[in-house]
JSON list of C-alpha atoms in Angstrom, two decimals:
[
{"chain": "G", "resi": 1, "resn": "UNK", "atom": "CA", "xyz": [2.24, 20.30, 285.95]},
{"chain": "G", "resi": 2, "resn": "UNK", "atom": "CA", "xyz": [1.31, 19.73, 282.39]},
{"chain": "G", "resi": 3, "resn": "UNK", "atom": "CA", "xyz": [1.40, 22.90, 280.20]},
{"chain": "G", "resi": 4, "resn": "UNK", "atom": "CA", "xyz": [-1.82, 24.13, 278.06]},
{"chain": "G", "resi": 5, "resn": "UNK", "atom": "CA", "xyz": [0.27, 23.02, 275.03]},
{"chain": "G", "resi": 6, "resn": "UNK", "atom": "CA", "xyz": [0.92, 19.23, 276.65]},
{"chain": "G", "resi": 7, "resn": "UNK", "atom": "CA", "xyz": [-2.63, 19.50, 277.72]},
{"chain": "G", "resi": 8, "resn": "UNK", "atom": "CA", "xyz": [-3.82, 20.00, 273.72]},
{"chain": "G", "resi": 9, "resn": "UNK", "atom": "CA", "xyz": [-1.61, 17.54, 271.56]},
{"chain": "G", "resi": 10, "resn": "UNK", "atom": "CA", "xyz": [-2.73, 15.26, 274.57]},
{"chain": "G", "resi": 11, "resn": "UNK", "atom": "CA", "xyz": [-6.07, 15.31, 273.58]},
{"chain": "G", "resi": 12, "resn": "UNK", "atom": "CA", "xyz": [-5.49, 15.90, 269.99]},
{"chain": "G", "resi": 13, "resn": "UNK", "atom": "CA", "xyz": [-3.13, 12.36, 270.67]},
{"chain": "G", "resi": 14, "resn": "UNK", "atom": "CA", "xyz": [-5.53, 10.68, 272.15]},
{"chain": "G", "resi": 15, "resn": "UNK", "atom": "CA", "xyz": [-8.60, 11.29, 269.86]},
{"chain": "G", "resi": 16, "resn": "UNK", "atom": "CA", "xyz": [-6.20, 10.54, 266.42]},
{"chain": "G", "resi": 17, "resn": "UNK", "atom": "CA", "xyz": [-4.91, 6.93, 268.67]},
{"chain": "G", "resi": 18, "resn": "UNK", "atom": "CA", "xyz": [-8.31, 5.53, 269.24]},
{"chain": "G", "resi": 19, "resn": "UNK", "atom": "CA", "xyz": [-9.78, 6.31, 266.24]},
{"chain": "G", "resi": 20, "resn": "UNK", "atom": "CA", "xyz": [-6.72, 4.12, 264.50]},
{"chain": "G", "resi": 21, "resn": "UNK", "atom": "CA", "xyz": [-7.53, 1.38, 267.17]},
{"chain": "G", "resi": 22, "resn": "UNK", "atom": "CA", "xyz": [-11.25, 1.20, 266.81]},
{"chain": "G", "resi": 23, "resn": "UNK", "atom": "CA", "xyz": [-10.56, 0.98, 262.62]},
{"chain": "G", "resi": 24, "resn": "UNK", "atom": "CA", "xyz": [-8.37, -1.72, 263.09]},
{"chain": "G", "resi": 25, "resn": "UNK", "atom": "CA", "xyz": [-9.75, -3.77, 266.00]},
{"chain": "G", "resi": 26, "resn": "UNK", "atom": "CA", "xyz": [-11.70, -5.99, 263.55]},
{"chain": "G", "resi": 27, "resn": "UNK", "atom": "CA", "xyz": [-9.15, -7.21, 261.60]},
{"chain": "G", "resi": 28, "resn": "UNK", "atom": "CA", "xyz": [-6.14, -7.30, 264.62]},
{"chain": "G", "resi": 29, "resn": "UNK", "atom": "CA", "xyz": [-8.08, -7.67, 267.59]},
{"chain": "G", "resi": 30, "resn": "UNK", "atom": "CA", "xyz": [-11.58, -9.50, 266.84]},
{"chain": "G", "resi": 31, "resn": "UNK", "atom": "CA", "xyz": [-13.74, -9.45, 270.18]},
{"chain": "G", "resi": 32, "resn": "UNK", "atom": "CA", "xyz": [-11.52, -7.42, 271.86]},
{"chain": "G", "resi": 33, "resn": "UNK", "atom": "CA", "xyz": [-12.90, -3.39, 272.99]},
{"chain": "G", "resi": 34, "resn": "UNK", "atom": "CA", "xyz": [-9.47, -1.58, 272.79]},
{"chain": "G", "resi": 35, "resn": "UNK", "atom": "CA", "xyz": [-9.91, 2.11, 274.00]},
{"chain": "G", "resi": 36, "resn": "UNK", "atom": "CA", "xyz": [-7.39, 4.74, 274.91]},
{"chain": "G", "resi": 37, "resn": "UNK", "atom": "CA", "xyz": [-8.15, 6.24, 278.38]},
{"chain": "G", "resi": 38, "resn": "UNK", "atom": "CA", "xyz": [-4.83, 8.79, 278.84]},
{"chain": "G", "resi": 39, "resn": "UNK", "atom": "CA", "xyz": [-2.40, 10.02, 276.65]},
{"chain": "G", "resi": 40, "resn": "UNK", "atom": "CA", "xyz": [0.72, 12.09, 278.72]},
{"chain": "G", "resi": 41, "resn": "UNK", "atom": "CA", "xyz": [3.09, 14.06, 276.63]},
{"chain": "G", "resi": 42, "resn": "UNK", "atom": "CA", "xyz": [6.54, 14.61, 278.36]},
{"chain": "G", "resi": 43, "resn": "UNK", "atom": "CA", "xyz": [7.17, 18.80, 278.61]},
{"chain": "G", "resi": 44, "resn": "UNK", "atom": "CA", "xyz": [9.73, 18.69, 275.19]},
{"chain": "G", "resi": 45, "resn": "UNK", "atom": "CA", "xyz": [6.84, 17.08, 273.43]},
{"chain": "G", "resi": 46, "resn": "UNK", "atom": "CA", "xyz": [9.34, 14.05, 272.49]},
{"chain": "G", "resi": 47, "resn": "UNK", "atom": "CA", "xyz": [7.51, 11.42, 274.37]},
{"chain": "G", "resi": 48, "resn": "UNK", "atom": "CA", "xyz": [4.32, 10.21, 274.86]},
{"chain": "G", "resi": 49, "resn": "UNK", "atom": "CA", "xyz": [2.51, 7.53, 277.36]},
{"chain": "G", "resi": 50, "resn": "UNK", "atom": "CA", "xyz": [-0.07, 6.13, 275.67]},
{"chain": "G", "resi": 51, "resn": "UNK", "atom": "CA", "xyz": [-2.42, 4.17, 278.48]},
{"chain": "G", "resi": 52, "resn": "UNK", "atom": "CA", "xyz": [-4.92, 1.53, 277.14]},
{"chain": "G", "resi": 53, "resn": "UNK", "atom": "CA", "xyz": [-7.71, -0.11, 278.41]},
{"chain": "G", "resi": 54, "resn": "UNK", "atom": "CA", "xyz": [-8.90, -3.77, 277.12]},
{"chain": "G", "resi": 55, "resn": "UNK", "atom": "CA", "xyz": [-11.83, -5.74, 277.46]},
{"chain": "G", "resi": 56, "resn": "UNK", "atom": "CA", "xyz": [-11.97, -8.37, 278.17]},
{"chain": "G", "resi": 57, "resn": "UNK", "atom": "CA", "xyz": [-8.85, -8.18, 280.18]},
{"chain": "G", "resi": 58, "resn": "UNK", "atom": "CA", "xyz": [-7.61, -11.64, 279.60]},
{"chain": "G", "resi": 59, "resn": "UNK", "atom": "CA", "xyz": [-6.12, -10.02, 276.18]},
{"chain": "G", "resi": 60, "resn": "UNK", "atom": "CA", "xyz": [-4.26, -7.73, 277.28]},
{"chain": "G", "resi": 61, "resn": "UNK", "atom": "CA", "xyz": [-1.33, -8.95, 276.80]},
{"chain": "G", "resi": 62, "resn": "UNK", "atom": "CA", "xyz": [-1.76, -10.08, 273.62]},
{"chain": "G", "resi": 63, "resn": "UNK", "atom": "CA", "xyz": [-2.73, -6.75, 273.22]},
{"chain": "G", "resi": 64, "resn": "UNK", "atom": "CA", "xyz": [0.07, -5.21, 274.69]},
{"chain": "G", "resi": 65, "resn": "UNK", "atom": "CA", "xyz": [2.45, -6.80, 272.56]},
{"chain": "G", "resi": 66, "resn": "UNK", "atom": "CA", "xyz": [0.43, -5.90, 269.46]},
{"chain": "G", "resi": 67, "resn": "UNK", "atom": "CA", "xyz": [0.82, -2.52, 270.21]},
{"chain": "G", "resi": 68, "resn": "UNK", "atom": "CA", "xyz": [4.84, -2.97, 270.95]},
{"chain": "G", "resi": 69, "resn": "UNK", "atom": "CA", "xyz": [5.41, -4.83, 268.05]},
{"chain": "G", "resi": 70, "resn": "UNK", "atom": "CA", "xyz": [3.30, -2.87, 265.58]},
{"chain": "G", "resi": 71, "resn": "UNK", "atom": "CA", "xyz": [4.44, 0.44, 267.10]},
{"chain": "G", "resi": 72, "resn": "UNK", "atom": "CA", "xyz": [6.15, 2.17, 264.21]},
{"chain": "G", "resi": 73, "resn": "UNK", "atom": "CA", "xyz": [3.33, 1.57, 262.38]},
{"chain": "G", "resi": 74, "resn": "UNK", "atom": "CA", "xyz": [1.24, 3.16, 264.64]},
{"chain": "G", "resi": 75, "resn": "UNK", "atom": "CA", "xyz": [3.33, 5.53, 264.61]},
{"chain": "G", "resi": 76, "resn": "UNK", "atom": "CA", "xyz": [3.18, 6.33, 261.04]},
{"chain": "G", "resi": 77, "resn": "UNK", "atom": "CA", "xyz": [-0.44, 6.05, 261.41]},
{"chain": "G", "resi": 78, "resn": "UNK", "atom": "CA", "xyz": [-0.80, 8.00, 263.48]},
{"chain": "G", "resi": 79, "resn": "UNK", "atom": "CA", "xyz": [1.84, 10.92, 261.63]},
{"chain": "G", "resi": 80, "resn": "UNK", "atom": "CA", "xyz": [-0.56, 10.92, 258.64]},
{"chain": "G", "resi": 81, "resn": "UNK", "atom": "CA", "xyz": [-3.47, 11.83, 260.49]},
{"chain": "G", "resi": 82, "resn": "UNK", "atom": "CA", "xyz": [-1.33, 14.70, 262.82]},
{"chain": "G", "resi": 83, "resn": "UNK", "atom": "CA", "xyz": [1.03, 15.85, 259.69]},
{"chain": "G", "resi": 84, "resn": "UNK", "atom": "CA", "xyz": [-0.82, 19.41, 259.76]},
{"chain": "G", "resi": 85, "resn": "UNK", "atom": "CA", "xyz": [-1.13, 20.30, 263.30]},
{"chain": "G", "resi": 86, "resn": "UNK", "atom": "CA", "xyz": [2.79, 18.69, 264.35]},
{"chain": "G", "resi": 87, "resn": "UNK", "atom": "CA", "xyz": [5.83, 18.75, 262.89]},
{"chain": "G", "resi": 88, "resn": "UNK", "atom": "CA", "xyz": [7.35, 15.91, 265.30]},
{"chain": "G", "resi": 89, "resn": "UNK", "atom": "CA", "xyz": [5.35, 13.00, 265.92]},
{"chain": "G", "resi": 90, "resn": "UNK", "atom": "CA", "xyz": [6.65, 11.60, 269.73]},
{"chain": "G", "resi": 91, "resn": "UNK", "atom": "CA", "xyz": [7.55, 8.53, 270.27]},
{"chain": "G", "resi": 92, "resn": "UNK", "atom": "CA", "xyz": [5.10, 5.83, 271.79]},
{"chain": "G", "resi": 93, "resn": "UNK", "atom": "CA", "xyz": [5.11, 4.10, 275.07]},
{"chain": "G", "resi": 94, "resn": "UNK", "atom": "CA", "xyz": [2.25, 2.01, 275.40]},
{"chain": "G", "resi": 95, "resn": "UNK", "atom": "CA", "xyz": [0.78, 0.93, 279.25]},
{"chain": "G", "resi": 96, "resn": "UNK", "atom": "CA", "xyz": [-1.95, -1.29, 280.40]},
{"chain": "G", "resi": 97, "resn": "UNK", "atom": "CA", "xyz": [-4.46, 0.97, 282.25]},
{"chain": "G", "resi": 98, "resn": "UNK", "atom": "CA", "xyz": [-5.69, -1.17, 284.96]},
{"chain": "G", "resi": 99, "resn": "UNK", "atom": "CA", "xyz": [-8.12, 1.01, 286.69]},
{"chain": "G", "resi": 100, "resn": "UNK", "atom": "CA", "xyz": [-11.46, -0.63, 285.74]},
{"chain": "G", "resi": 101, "resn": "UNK", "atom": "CA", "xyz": [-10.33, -3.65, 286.83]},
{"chain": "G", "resi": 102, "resn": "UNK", "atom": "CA", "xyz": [-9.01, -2.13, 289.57]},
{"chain": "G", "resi": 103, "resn": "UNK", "atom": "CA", "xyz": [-12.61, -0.43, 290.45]},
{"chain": "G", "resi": 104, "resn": "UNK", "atom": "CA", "xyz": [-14.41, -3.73, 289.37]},
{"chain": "G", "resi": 105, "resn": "UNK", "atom": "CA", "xyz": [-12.60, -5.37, 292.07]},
{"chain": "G", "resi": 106, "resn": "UNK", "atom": "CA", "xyz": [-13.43, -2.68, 294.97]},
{"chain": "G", "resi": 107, "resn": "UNK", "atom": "CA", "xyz": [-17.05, -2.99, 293.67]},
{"chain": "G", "resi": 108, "resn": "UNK", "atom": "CA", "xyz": [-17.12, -6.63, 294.06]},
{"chain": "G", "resi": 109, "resn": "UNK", "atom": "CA", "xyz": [-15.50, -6.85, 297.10]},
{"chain": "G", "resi": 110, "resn": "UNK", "atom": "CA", "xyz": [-17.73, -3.88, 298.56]},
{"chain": "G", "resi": 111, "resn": "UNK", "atom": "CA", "xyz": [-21.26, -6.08, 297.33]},
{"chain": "G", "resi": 112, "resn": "UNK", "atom": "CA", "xyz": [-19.76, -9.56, 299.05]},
{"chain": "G", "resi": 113, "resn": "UNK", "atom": "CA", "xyz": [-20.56, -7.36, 301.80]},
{"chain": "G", "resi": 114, "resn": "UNK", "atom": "CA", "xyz": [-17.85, -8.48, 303.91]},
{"chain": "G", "resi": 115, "resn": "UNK", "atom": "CA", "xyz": [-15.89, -6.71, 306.75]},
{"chain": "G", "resi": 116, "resn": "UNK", "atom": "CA", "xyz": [-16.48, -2.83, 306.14]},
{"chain": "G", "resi": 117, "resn": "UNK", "atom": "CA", "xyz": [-13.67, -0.91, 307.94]},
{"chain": "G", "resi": 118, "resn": "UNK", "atom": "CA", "xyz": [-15.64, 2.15, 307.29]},
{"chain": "G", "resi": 119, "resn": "UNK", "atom": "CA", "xyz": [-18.03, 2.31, 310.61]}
]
């Protein structure tokens, strides 16, 4: 169970990481809708799971290994914008978050109107 602490340099995380990603998408993603749907911070505040979501999800692997490549610049990015509110910036683990594709593909399956095992 995620303290209230976890809980708030979560959010303060994730609002600091896609604000870096939509300034940059223009220039290192062009056409691409990057947006950061979960941030988890481990309990000694060391770590952090950063979970993305791309669109259109044929990039996201390039985007992926934009993000692991680049990654201590993000980092450092992302330590000038949290320098007052943290002393240690945690390190960054970055995962595809599949779940709209994931729900697109229930949807679609759901309007082909085939078999529903739901009677």
């Amino acid at each position: 169970m995620e303290s209230t602490r976890q809980k708030k340099i979560a959010s303060l995380l994730q609002r600091d990481l896609a604000e870096i990603f939509r300034a940059n998408a223009a220039s290192d993603f062009p056409g691409t809708l990057v947006s950061v749907s979960k941030v988890r911070v481990s309990p000694d505040l060391g770590l952090c799971r950063v979970y993305l979501s791309v669109f259109p999800t044929d990039r996201s692997e390039s985007v992926m290994a934009f993000c692991e490549d680049q990654a201590p610049k993000l980092r450092a990015a992302l330590a000038q914008k949290v320098r007052n509110q943290l002393r240690i910036i945690p390190a960054l683990h970055y995962h595809l978050d599949d779940s709209m594709e994931y729900e697109a593909n229930i949807d679609r399956l759901l309007r082909e109107g085939g078999e529903n095992p739901i009677k």
